[in-house]
Coordinates of C-alpha atoms and ligand atoms in Angstrom, one line a residue:
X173 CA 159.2 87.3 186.3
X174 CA 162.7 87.6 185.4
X175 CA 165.7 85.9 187.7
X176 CA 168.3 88.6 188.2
X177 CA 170.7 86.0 188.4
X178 CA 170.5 85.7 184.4
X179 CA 171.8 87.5 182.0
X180 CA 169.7 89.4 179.7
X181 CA 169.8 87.7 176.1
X182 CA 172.0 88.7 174.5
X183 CA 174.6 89.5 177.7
X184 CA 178.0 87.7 177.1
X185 CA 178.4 84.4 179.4
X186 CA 181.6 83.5 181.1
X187 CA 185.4 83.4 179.2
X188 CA 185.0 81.1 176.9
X189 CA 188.3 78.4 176.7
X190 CA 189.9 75.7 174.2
X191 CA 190.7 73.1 176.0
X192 CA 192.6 70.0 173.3
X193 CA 191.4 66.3 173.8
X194 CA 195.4 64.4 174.5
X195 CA 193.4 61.2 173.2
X196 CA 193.8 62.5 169.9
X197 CA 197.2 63.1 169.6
X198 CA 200.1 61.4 168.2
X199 CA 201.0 59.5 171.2
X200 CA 204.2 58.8 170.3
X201 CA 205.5 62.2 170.6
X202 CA 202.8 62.8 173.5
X203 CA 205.1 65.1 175.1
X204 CA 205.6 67.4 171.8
X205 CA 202.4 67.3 170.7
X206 CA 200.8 68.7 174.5
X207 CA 203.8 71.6 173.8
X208 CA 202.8 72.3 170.3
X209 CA 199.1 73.2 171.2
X210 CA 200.2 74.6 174.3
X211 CA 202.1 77.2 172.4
X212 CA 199.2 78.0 169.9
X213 CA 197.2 79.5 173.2
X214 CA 195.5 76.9 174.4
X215 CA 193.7 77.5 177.9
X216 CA 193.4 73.7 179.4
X217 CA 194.4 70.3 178.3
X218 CA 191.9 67.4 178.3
X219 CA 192.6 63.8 179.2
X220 CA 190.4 61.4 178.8
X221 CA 190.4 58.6 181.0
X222 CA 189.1 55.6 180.2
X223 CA 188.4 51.7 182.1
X224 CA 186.8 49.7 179.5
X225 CA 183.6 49.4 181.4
X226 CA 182.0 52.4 181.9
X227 CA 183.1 53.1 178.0
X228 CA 184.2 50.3 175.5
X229 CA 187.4 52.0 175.4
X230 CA 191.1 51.7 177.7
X231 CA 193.4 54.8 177.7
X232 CA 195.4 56.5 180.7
X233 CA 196.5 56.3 184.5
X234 CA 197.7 58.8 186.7
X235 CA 201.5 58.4 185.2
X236 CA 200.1 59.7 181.5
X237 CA 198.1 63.0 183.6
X238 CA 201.6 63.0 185.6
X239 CA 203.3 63.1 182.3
X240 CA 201.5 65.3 180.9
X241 CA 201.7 67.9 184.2
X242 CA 205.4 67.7 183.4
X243 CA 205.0 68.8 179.8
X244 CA 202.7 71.7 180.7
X245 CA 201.5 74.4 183.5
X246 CA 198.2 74.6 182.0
X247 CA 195.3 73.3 184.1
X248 CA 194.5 69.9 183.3
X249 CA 190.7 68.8 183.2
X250 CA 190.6 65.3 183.8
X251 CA 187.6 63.7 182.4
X252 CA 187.3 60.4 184.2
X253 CA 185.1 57.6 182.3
X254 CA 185.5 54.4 184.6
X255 CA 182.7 53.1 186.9
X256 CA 184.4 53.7 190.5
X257 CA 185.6 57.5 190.2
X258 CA 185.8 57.2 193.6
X259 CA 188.2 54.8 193.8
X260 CA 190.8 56.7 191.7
X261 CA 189.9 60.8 192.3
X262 CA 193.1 61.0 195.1
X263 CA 195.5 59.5 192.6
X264 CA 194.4 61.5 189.8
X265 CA 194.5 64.7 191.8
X266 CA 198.1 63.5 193.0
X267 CA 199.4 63.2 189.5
X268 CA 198.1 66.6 188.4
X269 CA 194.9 67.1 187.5
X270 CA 193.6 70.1 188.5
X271 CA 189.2 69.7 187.4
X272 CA 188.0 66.1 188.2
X273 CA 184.7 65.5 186.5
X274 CA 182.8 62.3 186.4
X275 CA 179.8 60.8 185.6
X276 CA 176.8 61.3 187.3
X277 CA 175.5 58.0 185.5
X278 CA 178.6 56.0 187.6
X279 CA 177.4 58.0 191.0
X280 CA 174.3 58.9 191.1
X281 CA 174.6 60.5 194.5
X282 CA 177.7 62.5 193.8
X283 CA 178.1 64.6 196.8
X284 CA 180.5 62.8 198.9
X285 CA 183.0 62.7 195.7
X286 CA 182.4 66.3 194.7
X287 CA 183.3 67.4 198.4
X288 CA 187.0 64.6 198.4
X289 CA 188.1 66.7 195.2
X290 CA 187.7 69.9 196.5
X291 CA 189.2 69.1 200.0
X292 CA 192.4 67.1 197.7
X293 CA 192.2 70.7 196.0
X294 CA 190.8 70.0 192.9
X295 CA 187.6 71.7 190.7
X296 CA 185.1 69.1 191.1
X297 CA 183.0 68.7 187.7
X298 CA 179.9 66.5 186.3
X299 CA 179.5 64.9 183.4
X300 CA 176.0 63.7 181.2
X301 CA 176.0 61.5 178.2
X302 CA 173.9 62.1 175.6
X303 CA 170.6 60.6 176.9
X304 CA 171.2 61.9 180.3
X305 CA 168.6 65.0 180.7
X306 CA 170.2 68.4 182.0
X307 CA 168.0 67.8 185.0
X308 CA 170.2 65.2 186.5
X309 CA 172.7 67.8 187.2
X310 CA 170.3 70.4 188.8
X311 CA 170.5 70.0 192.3
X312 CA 174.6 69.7 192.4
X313 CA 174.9 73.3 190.4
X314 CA 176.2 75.2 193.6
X315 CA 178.6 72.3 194.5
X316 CA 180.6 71.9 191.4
X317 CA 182.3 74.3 189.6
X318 CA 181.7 72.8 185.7
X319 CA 179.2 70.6 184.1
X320 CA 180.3 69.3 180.9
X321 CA 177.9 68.2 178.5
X322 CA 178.8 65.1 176.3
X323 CA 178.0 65.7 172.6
X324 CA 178.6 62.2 171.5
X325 CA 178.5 58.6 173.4
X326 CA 181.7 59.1 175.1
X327 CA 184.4 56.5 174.5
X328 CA 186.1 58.0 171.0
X329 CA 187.8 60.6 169.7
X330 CA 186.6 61.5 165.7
X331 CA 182.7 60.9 166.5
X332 CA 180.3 62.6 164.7
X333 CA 178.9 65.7 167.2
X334 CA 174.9 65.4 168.3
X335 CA 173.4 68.4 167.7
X336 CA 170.8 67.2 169.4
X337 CA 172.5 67.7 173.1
X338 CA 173.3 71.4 172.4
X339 CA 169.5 72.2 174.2
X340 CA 171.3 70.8 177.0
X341 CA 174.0 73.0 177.2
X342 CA 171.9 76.1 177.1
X343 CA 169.4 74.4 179.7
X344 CA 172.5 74.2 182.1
X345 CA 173.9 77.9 181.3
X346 CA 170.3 79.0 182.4
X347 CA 169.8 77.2 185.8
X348 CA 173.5 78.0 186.7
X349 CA 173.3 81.6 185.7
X350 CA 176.6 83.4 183.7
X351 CA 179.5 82.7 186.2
X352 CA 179.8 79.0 185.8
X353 CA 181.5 77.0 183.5
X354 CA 179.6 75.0 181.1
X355 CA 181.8 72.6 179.0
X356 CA 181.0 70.8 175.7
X357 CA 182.9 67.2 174.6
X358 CA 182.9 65.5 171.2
X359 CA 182.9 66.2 167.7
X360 CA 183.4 69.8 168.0
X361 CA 185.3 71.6 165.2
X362 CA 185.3 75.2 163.8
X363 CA 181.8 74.9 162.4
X364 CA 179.7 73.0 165.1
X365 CA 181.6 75.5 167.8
X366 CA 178.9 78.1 167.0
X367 CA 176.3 76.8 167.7
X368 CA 177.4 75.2 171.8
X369 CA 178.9 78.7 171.8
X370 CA 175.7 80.2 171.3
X371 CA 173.3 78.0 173.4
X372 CA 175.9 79.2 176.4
X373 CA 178.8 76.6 176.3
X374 CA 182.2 78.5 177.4
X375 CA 184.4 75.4 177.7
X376 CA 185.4 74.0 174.1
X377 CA 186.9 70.7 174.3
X378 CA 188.1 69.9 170.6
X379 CA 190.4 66.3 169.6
X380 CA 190.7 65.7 166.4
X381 CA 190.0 69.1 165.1
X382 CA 193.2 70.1 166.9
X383 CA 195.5 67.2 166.8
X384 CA 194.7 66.1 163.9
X385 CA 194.8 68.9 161.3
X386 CA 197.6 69.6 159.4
X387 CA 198.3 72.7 161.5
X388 CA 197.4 72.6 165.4
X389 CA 198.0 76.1 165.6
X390 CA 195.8 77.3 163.0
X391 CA 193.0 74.9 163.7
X392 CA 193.2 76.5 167.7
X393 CA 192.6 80.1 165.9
X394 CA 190.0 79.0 163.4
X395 CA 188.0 78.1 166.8
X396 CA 189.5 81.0 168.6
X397 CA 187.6 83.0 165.8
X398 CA 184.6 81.4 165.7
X399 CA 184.3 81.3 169.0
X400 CA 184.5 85.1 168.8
X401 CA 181.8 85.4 166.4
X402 CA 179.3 83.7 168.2
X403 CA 179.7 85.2 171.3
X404 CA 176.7 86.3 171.9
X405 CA 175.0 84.5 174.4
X406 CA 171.0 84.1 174.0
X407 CA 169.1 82.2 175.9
X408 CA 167.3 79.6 173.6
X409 CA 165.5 77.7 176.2
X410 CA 163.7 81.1 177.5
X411 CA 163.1 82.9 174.7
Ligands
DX5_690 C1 185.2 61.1 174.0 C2 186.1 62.0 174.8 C3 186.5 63.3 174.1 C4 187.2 63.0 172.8 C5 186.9 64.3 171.9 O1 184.8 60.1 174.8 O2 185.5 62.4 176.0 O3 187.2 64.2 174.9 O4 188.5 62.8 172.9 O5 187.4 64.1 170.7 P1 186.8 64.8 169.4 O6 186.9 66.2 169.6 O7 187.7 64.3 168.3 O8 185.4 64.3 169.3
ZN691 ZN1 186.5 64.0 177.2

């Protein structure tokens, strides 16, 4: 029987968006660099946040998102990588972040979180690494507003991209239905953008195949393009 809630194959999914990963920029010039991509038409900014437990990686506090808030008016989709998202949700909303997503591997009960973001006034948003299946984010699809898929172990920008967790993407698109916004993290570039565009993706996080090509600007249209070319939402789990 068909869900009416779907679209038909081959029916557009939601807006899709670029949204730039900050950990790859030049950090010295954090604040030009945000500007820079901002002005080539970017729709979010991406900061990675990182504790050095729940990923062997260290990055930024809320004064780097607060920074960053000052550099731009674009929303700002925090992706939080640390063991206690709890713990740090208020002050990462404070400094600016307007989607909060975390890790359903940190909380596996994530209900009481996703309801303190939205009440600070945030998007609330999970996350699955690679081996976690699209399942684990089932029964939270009407209390979030994103999932994003990890396409490589998080913890690094300039990872090689796992085609293997694109099935996941499209899994999500299907049990959430068009109007919900399914993101994609790691090792996307102009090439591996078609395929998470086609399996439903809409949300295009991209790091080093923004801020680190010899033209921002250009590299956000070459996705921008591709993105347009491959439009065409299918539903490869269904058939
Ligand atoms: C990885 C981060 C990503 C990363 C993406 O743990 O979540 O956002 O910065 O960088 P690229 O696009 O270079 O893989
Ligand atoms: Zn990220």
């Amino acid at each position: 029987m068909t869900n009416p809630n779907l679209p038909q194959s081959g029916a557009p999914a939601r807006r899709t968006l670029i949204a730039p990963s900050v950990l790859a920029c030049d950090l010295t010039r954090l604040g030009d660099e945000v500007c820079a991509v901002d002005a080539a038409g970017v729709d979010w900014h991406h900061v990675d946040i990182m504790d050095g437990h729940f990923v062997p990686n260290l990055t930024f506090g809320p004064d780097i998102v607060m920074a960053i808030r000052r550099a731009s008016e674009k929303p700002l989709d925090v992706h939080l990588m640390i063991e206690e998202p709890g713990r740090y949700a208020e002050e990462f909303i404070r400094a600016g972040a307007s989607l909060l997503t975390f890790h359903i591997e940190a909380l596996p009960e994530p209900r009481p979180l996703i309801d303190k973001i939205r009440k600070l006034g945030a998007r609330p948003g999970l996350v699955i690494k690679p081996r976690t299946p699209a399942e684990s984010v089932f029964p939270f699809l009407k209390e979030v507003d994103m999932v994003l898929v990890m396409t490589v172990e998080p913890g690094f920008t300039g990872q090689k991209f796992m085609p293997e967790c694109v099935v996941k993407a499209a899994q999500i698109r299907r049990e959430a239905g068009p109007q919900f916004d399914v993101e994609v993290d790691g090792g996307i570039n102009e090439k591996t953008v078609r395929q998470v565009a086609l399996a439903g993706a809409n949300v295009i996080v991209a790091g080093a195949a923004i801020y680190r090509a010899d033209d921002p600007r250009a590299a956000v249209q070459r996705i921008r393009d591709s993105l347009d070319q491959n439009i065409r939402w299918r539903d490869p789990v269904g058939g």
